[in-house]
PDB file of C-alpha atoms in Angstrom:
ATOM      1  CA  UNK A 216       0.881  40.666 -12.155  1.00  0.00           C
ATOM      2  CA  UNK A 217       1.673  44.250 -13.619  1.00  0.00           C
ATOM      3  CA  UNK A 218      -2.131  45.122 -12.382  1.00  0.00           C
ATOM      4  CA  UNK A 219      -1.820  44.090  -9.198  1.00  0.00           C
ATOM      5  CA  UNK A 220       1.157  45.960  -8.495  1.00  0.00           C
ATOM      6  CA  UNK A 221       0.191  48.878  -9.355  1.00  0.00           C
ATOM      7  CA  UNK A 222      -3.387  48.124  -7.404  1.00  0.00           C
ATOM      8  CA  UNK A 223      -0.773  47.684  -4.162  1.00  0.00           C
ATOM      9  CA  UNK A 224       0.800  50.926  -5.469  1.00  0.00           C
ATOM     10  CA  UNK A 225      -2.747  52.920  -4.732  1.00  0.00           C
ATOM     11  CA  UNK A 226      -3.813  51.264  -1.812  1.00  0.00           C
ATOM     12  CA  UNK A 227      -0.612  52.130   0.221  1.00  0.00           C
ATOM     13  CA  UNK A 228      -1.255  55.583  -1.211  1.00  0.00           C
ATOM     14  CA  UNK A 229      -4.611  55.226  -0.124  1.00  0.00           C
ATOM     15  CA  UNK A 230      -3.842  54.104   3.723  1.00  0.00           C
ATOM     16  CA  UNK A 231      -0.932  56.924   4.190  1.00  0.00           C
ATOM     17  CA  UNK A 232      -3.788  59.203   2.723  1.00  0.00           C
ATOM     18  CA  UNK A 233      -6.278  58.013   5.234  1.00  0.00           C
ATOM     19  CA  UNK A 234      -3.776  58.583   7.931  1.00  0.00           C
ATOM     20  CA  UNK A 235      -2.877  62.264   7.145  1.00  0.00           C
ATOM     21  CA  UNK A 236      -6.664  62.858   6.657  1.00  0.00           C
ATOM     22  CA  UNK A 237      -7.334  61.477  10.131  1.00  0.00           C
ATOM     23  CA  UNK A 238      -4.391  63.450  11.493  1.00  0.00           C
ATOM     24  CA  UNK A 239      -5.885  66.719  10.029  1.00  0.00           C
ATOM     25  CA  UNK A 240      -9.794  65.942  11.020  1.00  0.00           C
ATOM     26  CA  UNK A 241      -9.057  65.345  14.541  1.00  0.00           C
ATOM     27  CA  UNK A 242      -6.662  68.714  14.358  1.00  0.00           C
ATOM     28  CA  UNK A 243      -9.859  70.265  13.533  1.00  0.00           C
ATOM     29  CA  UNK A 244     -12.059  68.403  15.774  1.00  0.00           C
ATOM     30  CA  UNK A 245     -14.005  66.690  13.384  1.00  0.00           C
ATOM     31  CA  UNK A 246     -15.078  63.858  14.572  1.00  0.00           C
ATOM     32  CA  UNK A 247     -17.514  62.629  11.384  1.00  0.00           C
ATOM     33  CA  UNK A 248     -14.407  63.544   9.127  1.00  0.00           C
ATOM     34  CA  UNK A 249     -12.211  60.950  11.197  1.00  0.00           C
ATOM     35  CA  UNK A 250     -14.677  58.163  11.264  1.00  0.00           C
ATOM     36  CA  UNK A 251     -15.186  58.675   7.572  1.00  0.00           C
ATOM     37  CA  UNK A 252     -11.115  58.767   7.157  1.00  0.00           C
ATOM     38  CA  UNK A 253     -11.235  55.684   9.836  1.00  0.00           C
ATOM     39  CA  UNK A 254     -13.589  53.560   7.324  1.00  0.00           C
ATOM     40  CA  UNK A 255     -11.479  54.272   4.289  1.00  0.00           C
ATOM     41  CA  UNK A 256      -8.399  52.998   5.571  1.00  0.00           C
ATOM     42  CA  UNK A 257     -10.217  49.976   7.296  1.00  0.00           C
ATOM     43  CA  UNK A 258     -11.316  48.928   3.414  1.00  0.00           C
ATOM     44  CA  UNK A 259      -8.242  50.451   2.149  1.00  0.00           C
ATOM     45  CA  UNK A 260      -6.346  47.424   5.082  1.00  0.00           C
ATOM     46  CA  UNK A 261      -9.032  44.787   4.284  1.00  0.00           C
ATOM     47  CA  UNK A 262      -8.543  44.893   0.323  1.00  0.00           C
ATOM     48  CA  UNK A 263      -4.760  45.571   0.498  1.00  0.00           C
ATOM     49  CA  UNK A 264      -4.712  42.205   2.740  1.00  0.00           C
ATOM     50  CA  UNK A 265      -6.805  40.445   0.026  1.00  0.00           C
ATOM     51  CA  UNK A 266      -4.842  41.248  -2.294  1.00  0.00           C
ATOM     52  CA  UNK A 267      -1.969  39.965  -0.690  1.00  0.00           C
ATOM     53  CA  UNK A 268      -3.709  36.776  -0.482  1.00  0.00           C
ATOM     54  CA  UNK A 269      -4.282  36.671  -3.999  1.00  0.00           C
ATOM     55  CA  UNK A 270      -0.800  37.508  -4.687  1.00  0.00           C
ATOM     56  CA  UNK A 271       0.665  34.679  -2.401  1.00  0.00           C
ATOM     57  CA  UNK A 272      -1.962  32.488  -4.136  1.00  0.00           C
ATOM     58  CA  UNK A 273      -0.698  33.098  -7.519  1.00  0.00           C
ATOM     59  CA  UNK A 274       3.145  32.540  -6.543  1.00  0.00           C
ATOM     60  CA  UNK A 275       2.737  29.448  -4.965  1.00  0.00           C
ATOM     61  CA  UNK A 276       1.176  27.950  -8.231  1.00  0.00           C
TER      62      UNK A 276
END
């Protein structure tokens, strides 16, 4: 359980990184920078929310 804590720990790290780094591309008009920010915190969401599942998975038992 310790792991997957800390695995939460990163990817809400990750997603408020992915968020600033958007911010900043599109500050600087780069648009390939922001889709390549955009992707990161769509896998950053998608494994967070699998995680999650996991998580819920593992309580219930």
């Amino acid at each position: 359980m310790r792991k997957k804590i800390i695995l939460n720990v990163l990817f809400n790290v990750g997603i408020i990184f992915s968020i600033f780094g958007m911010g900043w591309a599109y500050s600087n008009k780069s648009p390939l920078v922001v889709a390549f920010f955009a992707a990161t915190l769509v896998a950053f969401i998608y494994v967070k929310v699998q995680l999650l599942k996991s998580v819920n998975k593992d309580l219930k038992k």
